[in-house]
Short mmCIF file of C-alpha atoms in Angstrom, two decimals:
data_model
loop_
_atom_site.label_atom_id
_atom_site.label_comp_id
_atom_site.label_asym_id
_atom_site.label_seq_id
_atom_site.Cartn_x
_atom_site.Cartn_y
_atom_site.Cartn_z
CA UNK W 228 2.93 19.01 5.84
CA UNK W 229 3.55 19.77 9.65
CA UNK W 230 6.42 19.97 11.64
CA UNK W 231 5.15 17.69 14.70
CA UNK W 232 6.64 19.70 17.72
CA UNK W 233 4.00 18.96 20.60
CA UNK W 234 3.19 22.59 20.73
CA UNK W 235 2.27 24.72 18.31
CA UNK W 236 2.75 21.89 15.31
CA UNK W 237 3.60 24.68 12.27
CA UNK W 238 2.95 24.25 8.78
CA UNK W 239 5.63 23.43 6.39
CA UNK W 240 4.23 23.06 3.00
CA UNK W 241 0.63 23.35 2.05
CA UNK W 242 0.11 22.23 -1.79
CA UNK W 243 -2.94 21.77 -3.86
CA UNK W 244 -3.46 19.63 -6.50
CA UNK W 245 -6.92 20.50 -8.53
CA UNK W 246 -9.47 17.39 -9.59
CA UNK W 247 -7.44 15.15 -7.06
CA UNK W 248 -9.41 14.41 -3.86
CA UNK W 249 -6.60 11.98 -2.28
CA UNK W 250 -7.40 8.78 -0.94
CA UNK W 251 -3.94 7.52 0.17
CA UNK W 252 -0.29 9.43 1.24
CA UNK W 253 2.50 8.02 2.62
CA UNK W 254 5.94 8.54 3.16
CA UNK W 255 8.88 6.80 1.67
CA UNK W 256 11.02 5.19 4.35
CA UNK W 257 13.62 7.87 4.09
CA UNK W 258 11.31 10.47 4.83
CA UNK W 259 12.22 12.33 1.90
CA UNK W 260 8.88 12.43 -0.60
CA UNK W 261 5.51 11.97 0.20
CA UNK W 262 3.51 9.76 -2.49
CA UNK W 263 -0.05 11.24 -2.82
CA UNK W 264 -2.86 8.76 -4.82
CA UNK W 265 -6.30 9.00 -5.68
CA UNK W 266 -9.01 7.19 -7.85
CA UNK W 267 -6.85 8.80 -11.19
CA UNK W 268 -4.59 7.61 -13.92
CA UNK W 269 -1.45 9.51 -11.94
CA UNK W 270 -0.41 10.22 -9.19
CA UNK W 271 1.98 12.86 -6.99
CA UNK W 272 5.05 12.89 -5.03
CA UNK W 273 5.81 15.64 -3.32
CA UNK W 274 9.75 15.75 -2.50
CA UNK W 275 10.61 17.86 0.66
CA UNK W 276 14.39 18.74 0.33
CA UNK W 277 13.36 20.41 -3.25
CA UNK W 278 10.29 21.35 -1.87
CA UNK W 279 8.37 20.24 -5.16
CA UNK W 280 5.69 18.30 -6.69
CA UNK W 281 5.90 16.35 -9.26
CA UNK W 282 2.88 14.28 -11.56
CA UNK W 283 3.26 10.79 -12.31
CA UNK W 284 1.39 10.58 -15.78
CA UNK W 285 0.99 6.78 -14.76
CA UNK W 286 2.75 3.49 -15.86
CA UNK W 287 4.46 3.07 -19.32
CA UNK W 288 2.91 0.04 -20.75
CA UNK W 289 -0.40 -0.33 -18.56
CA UNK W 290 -3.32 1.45 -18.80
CA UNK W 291 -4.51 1.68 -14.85
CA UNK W 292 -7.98 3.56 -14.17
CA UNK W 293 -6.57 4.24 -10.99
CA UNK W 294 -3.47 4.38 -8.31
CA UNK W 295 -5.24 4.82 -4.95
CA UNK W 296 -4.26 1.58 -3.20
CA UNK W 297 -0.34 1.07 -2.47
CA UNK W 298 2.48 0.28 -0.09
CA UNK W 299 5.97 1.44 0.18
CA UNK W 300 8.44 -1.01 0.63
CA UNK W 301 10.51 -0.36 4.09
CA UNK W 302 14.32 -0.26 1.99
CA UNK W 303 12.66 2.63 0.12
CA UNK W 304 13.28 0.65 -3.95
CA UNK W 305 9.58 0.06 -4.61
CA UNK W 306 6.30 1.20 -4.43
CA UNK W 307 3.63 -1.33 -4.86
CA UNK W 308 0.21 -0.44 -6.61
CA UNK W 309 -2.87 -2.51 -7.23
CA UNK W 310 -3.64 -2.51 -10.82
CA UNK W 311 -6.02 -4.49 -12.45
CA UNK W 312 -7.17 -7.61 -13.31
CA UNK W 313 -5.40 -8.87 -10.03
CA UNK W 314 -2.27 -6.78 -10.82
CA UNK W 315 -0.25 -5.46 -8.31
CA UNK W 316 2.36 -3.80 -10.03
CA UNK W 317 6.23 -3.25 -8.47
CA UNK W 318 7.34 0.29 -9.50
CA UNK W 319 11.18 1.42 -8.38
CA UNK W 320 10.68 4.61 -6.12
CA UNK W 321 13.66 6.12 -7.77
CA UNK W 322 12.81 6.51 -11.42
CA UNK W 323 8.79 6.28 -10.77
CA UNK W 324 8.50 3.27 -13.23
CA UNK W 325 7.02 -0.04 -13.91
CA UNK W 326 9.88 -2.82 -12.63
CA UNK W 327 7.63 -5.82 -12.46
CA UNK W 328 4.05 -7.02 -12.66
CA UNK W 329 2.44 -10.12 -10.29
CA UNK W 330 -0.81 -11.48 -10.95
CA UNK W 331 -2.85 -12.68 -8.87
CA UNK W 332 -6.28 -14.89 -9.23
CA UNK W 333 -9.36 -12.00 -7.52
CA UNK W 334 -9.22 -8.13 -7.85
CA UNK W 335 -6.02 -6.64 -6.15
CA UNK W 336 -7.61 -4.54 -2.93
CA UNK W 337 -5.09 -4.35 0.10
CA UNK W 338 -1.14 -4.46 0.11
CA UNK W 339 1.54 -4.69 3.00
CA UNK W 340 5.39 -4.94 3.01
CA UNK W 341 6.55 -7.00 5.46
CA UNK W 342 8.79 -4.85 7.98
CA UNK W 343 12.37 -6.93 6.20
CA UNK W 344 10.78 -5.79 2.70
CA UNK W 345 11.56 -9.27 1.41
CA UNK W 346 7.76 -10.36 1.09
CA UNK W 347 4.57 -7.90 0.01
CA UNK W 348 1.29 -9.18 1.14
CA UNK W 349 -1.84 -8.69 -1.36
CA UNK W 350 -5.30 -9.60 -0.72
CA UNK W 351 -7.99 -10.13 -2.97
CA UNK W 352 -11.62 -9.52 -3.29
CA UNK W 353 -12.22 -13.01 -3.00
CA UNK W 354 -10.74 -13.05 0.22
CA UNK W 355 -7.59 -14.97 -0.11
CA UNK W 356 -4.20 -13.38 0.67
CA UNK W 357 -1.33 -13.76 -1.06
CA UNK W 358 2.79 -13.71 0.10
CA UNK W 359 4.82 -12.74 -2.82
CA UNK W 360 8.75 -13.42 -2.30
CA UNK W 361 9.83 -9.56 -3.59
CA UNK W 362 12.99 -10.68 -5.01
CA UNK W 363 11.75 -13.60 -7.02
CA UNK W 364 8.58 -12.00 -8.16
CA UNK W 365 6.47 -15.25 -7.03
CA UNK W 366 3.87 -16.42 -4.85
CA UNK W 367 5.51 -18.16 -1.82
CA UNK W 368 1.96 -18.57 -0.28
CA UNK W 369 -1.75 -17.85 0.28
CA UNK W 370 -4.64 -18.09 2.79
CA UNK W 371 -7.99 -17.44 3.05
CA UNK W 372 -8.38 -14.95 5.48
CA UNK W 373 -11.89 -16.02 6.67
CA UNK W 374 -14.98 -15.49 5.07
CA UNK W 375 -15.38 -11.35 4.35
CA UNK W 376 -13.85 -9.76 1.95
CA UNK W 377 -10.36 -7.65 2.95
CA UNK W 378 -9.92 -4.54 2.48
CA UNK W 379 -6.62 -3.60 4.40
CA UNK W 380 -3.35 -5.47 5.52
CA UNK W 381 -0.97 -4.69 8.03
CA UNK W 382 1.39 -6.75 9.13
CA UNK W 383 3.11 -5.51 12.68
CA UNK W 384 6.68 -4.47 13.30
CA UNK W 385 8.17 -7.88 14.30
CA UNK W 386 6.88 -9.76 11.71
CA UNK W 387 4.60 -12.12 14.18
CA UNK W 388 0.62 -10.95 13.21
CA UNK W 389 -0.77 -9.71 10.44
CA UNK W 390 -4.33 -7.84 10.30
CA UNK W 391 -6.98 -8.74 7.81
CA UNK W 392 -9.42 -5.37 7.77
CA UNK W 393 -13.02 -6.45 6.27
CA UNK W 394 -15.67 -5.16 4.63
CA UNK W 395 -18.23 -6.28 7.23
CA UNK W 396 -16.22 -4.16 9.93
CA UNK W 397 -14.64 -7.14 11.12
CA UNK W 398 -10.47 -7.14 11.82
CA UNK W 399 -9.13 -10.79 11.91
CA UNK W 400 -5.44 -10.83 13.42
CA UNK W 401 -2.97 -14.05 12.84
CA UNK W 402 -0.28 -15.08 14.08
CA UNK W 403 2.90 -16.25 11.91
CA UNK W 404 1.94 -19.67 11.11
CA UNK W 405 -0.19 -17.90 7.93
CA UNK W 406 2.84 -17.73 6.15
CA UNK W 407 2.55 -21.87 6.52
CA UNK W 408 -0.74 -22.46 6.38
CA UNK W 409 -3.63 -22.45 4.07
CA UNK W 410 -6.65 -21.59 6.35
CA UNK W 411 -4.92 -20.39 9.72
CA UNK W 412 -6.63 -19.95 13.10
CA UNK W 413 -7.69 -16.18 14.16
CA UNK W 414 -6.04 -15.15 16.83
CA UNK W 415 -7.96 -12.41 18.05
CA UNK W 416 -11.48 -11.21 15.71
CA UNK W 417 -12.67 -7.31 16.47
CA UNK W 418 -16.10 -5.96 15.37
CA UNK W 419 -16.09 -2.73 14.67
CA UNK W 420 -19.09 -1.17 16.35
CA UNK W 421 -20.71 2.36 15.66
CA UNK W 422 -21.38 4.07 19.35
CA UNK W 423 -24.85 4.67 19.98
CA UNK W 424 -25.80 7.45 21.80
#
C-alpha cells in the first residue's frame, strides 16, 4: 500500500499472505479496506485505520472453489463474487457474509456495479450479459454481447457505455440502449494487438 504523492510515493503497509498469489484487489468505496482474492476458498481484507488483515474462511452455506472474480458496489453494502454454477453471490461488506444468491443460465466470469449501485452487471461464458436490479435480486435484462466469450465488464462513470472485454482480445463498447435491447449495436470494437518489433 502506497501513499501516491507524485514524488517519492512511500510505502505504507507491506503484508504477505503465504499460498495466496492474488488475482484481484480493490478498494471499498470508502477507502477504508482493501479486499484481496485469489483462485482459494477465502479471501482477505486488509483494513487500513486498524492497520490489519483479516481471512475470510469463505461463505456460510456454499462451498466456492474460489473468490477471485468480484466487484464492489459504489455505496460500499456489498461485494459481489462469482460463484458457481452461474452464481454470483451478494455478500454485505460489513459483516463479510452471504446476503443473497442470483443465478444465472452460463458460468459467472465478469461483474460490474453500475456507478448508482442500483444494477450489477454479470456476464457469462456463453456470452450473454445479464442486468440484475440489486434491490430486487432479479434479472431486469440481458444481451448477447457479440459472439466471444467476456471476460471483463466495465461500465463508465455516467452510466452511458459499457465495455465487453473478450477472450479473443477483442473490447466491444455499447452505448445505453443495452439495458433495452437484446442484441445491441457496437459502438466502437478494439483488437487488441501484440507490438511486433
Amino acid at each position: 500500500l502506497h501513499q501516491v504523492d507524485n514524488e517519492t510515493n512511500p510505502v505504507l503497509h507491506s503484508m504477505y499472505m503465504k499460498n495466496f498469489p492474488i488475482h484481484s484487489a480493490q478498494f471499498t468505496a470508502d477507502g477504508q479496506q482493501v479486499v484481496m482474492t485469489s483462485r482459494r476458498s477465502f479471501f482477505y481484507t486488509f483494513d487500513i485505520p486498524s492497520n490489519k488483515t483479516l481471512r475470510i474462511p469463505g461463505l456460510r452455506g456454499r462451498q466456492e472453489k474460489s473468490f477471485e472474480v468480484f466487484s464492489v458496489s459504489p455505496d460500499n453494502e456489498l461485494l459481489a463474487f462469482t460463484g458457481r454454477d452461474g452464481s454470483v453471490l451478494l455478500v454485505s461488506n460489513k459483516t463479510k457474509q452471504l446476503v443473497d444468491c442470483c443465478r444465472m443460465s452460463g458460468s459467472a466470469v465478469a461483474l460490474a456495479f453500475t456507478p448508482s449501485g442500483k444494477h450489477l452487471l454479470s456476464a457469462g461464458s456463453d456470452g450473454m450479459v445479464y442486468v440484475w436490479d440489486v434491490n430486487s435480486r432479479t434479472c431486469c435484462h440481458s444481451f448477447t454481447a457479440g459472439s466471444y466469450n467476456v471476460t471483463s465488464l466495465a461500465v463508465g462513470p455516467d452510466n452511458q457505455h459499457i465495455a465487453c472485454g473478450t477472450s479473443a482480445g477483442v473490447v466491444n463498447v455499447y452505448d445505453d440502449s443495452c439495458f433495452k435491447t437484446d442484441a445491441p449495436g457496437c459502438l466502437v470494437s478494439a483488437v487488441a494487438l501484440a507490438h511486433l518489433s
